[in-house]
Tab-separated table of C-alpha atoms in Angstrom:
chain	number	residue	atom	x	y	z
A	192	UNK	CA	-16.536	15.962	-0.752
A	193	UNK	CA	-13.209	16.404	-1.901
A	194	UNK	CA	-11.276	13.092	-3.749
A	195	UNK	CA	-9.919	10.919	-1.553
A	196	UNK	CA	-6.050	10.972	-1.075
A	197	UNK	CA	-4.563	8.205	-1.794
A	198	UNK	CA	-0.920	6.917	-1.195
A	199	UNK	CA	1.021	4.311	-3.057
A	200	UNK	CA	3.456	2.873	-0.764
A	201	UNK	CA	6.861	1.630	-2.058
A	202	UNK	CA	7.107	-1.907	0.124
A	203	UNK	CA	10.802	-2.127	-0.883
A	204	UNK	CA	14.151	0.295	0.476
A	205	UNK	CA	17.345	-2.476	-1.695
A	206	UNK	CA	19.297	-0.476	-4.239
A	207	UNK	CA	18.324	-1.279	-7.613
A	208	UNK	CA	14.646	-1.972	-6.220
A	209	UNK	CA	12.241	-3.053	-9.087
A	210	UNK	CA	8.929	-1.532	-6.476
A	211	UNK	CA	9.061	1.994	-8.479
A	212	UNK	CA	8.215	0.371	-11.896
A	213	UNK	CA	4.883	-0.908	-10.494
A	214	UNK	CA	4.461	2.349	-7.940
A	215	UNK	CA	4.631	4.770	-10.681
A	216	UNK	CA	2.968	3.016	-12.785
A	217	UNK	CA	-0.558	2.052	-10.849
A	218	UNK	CA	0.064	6.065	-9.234
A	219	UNK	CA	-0.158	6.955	-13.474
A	220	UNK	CA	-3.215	4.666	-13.842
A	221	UNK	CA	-5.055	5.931	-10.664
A	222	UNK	CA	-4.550	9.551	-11.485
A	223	UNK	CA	-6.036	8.906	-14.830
A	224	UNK	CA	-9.426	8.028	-13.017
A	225	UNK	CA	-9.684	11.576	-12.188
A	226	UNK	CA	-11.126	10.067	-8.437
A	227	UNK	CA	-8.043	10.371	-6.421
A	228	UNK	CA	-5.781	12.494	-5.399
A	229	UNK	CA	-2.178	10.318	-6.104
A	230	UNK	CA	1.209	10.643	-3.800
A	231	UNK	CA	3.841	8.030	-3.875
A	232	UNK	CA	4.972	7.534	-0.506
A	233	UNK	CA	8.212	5.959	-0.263
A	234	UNK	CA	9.531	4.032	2.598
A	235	UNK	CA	13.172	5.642	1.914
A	236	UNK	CA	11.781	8.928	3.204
A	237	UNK	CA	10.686	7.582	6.222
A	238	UNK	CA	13.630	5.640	7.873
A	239	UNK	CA	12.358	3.641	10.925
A	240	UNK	CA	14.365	1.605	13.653
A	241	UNK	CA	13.480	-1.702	14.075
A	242	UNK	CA	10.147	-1.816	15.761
A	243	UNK	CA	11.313	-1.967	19.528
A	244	UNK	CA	8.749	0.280	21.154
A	245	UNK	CA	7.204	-0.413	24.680
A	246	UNK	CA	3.825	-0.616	23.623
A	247	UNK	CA	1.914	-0.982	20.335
A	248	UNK	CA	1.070	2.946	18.485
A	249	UNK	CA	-2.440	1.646	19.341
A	250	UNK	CA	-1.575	1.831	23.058
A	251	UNK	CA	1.090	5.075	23.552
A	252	UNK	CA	2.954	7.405	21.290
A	253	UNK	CA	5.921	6.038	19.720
A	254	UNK	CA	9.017	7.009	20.855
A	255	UNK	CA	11.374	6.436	18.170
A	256	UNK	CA	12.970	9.044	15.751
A	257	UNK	CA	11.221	9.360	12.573
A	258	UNK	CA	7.971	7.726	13.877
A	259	UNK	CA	5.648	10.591	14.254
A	260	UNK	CA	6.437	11.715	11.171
A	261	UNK	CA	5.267	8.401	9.588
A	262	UNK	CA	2.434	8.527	11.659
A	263	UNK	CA	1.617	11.617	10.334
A	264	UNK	CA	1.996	10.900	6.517
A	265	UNK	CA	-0.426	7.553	7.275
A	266	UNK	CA	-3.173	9.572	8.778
A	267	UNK	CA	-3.026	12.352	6.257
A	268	UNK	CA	-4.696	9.360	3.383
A	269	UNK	CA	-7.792	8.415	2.690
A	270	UNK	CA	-6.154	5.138	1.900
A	271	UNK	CA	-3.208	3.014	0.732
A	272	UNK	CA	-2.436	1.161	-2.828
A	273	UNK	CA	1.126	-1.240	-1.664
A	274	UNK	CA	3.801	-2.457	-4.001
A	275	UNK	CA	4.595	-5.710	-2.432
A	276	UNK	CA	8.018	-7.674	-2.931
A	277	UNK	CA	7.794	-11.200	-1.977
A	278	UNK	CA	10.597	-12.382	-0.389
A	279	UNK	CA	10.977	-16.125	0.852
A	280	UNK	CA	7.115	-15.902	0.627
A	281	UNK	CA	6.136	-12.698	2.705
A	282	UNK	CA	6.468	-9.244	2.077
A	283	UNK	CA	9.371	-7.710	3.000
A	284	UNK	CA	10.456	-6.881	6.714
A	285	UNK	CA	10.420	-3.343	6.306
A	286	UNK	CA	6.950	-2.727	4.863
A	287	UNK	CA	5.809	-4.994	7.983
A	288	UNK	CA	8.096	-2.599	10.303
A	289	UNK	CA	6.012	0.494	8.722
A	290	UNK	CA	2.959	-1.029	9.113
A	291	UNK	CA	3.517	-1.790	12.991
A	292	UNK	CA	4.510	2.076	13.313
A	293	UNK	CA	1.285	3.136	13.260
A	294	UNK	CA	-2.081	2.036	14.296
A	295	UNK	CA	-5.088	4.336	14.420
A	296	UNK	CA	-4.108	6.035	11.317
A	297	UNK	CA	-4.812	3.028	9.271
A	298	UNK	CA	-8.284	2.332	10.781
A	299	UNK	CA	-11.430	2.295	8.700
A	300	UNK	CA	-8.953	3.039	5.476
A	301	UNK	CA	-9.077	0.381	2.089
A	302	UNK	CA	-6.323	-0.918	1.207
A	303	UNK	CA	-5.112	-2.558	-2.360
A	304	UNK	CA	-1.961	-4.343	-3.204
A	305	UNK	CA	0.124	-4.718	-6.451
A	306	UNK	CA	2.422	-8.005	-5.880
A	307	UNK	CA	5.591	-8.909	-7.618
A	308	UNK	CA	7.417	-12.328	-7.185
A	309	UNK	CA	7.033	-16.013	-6.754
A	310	UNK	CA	3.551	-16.609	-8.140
A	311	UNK	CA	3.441	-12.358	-8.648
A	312	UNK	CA	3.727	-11.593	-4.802
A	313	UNK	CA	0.738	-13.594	-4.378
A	314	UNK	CA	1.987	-15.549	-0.777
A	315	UNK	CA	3.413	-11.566	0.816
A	316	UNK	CA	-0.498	-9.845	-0.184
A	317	UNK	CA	-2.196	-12.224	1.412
A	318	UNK	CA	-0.619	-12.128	4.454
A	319	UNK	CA	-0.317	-8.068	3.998
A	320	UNK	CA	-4.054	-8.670	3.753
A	321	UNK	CA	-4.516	-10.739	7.070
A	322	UNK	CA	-2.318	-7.421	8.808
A	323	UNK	CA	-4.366	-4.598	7.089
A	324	UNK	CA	-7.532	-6.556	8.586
A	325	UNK	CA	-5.462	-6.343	12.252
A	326	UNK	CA	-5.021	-2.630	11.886
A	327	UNK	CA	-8.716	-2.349	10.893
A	328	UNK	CA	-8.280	-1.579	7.276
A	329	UNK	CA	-10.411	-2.767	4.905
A	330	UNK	CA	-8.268	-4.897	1.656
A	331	UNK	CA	-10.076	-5.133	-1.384
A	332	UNK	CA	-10.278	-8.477	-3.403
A	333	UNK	CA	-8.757	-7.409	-6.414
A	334	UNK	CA	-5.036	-6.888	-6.968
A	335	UNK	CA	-2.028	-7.339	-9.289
A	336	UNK	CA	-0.099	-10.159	-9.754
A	337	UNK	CA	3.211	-9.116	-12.019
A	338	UNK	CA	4.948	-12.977	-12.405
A	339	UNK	CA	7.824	-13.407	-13.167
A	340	UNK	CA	8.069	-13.483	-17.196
A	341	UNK	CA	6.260	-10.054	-17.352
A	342	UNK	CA	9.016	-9.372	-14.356
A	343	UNK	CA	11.728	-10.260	-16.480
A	344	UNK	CA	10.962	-8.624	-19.523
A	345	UNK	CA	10.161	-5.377	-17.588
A	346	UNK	CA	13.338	-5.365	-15.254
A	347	UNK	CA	15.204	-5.661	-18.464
A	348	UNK	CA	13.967	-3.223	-20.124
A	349	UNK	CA	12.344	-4.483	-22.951
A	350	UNK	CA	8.377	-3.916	-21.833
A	351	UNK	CA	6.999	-1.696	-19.604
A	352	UNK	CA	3.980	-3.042	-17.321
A	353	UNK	CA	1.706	-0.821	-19.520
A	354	UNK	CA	2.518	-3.236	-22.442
A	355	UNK	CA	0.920	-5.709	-20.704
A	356	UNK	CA	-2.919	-5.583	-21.556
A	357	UNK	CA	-3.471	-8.695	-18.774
A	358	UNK	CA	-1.901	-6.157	-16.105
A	359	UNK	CA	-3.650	-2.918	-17.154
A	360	UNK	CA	-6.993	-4.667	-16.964
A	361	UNK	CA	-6.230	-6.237	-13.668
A	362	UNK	CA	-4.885	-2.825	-12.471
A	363	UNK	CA	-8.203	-1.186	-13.584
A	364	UNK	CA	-10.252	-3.686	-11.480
A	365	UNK	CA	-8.464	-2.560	-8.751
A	366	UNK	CA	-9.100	0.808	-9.004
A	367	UNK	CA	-12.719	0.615	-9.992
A	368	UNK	CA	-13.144	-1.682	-6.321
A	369	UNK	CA	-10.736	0.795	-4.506
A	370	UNK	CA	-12.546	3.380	-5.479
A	371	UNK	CA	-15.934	2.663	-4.040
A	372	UNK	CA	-14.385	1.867	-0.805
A	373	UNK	CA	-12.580	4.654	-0.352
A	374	UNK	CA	-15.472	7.001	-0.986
A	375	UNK	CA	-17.634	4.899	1.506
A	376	UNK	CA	-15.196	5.304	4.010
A	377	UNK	CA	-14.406	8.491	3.540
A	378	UNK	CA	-17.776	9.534	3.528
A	379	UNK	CA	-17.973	7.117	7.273
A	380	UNK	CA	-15.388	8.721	8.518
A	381	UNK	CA	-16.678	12.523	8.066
A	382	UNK	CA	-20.266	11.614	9.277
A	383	UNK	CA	-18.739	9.592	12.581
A	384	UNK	CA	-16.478	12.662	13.133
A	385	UNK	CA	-19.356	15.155	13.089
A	386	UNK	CA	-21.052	13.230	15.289
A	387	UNK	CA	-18.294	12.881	17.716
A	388	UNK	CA	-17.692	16.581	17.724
C-alpha cells in the first residue's frame, strides 16, 4: 500500500501570519519519517465565501465558487496535520469555514493538531477536536502546544521551533500516533471500497 498522503493545513490567511513557522516545520519532521507523503495545504489557495450554502456538503453539492475545488484537495488525503491559531479562545473563523466546506471527504480520516496561543492553542484544538469528531474524523491525543515564550522567541527570530527539544519530542509523539491511524484507516478504507464495488 502506498504511504498515506498527508496534508498540513495552514489554519491562518492575516498578513504576517506566524502558522507557516509551525506548518513547515511539523511538514519537515513528518517527511523525515519516511511514512507519509507531505503537502502543505494552505487556506490562501483556496479562498471560500462565508459558509452560506443551502444545505450542509453532507446533504448537496456546494454551490459556491472555489468549493469543489476544496472539496477536491480534502478528499485527495489520507489525512490532515492543522496549525491552529487561537484567537479569543477558538480557532480561527476561517479554518472553521473550511472545515464546514466539506463533509464526506473528511470521514474515516485522523486528524492531528499543532496549537499556538493562549496556553499554546490549547482552548481552539480542543474544540477543532469536538468538529473533526462531527465530520467523522478520527483526532489523535497527542499534539503541540507552542506557548507563548517559545512563541516569542521564534516570531522574533531568535529560535526556530526545532531549537526547542520539548517541541520536537512532542511533535514526534504526534507523528508516531498519527501514523498508526492513518495506516489503519487507510487500509479500512481500501478493504470497505472493494467490498462496495
Amino acid at each position: 500500500m502506498a504511504k498515506p498522503k498527508i496534508g498540513v493545513i495552514v489554519g491562518s490567511t492575516r498578513p504576517g501570519r506566524f502558522g507557516d513557522k509551525p506548518a513547515e516545520w511539523i511538514a519537515e519532521r513528518a517527511k523525515a519519517t519516511g511514512e507519509f507523503d507531505v503537502e502543505i495545504v494552505d487556506l490562501r489557495d483556496f479562498p471560500l465565501p462565508f459558509f452560506d450554502e443551502q444545505a450542509s456538503p453532507a446533504w448537496a453539492p456546494s454551490q459556491a465558487e472555489g468549493a469543489k475545488a476544496w472539496q477536491d484537495k480534502v478528499a485527495s488525503l489520507d489525512g490532515y496535520i492543522f496549525t491552529a491559531a487561537e484567537y479569543n479562545r477558538s480557532p480561527t473563523g476561517v479554518l472553521k469555514n473550511a472545515l464546514d466546506y466539506a463533509y464526506n471527504e473528511w470521514n474515516n480520516k485522523p486528524a492531528a493538531f499543532v496549537g499556538y496561543g493562549g496556553v499554546g492553542g490549547a482552548r481552539a484544538v480542543e474544540q477543532l477536536r469536538l468538529i473533526a469528531i462531527e465530520l467523522q474524523m478520527a483526532p489523535i491525543r497527542n499534539g503541540v502546544h507552542i506557548v507563548w515564550a517559545d512563541y516569542a522567541q521564534v516570531a522574533s527570530g531568535d529560535k526556530k521551533l526545532g531549537d526547542f527539544a520539548h517541541l520536537n519530542q512532542a511533535a514526534d509523539d504526534l507523528l508516531k500516533q498519527f501514523g498508526w491511524w492513518a495506516k489503519a484507516l487507510k487500509s479500512a478504507r481500501a478493504e470497505a471500497a472493494a467490498k462496495a464495488a
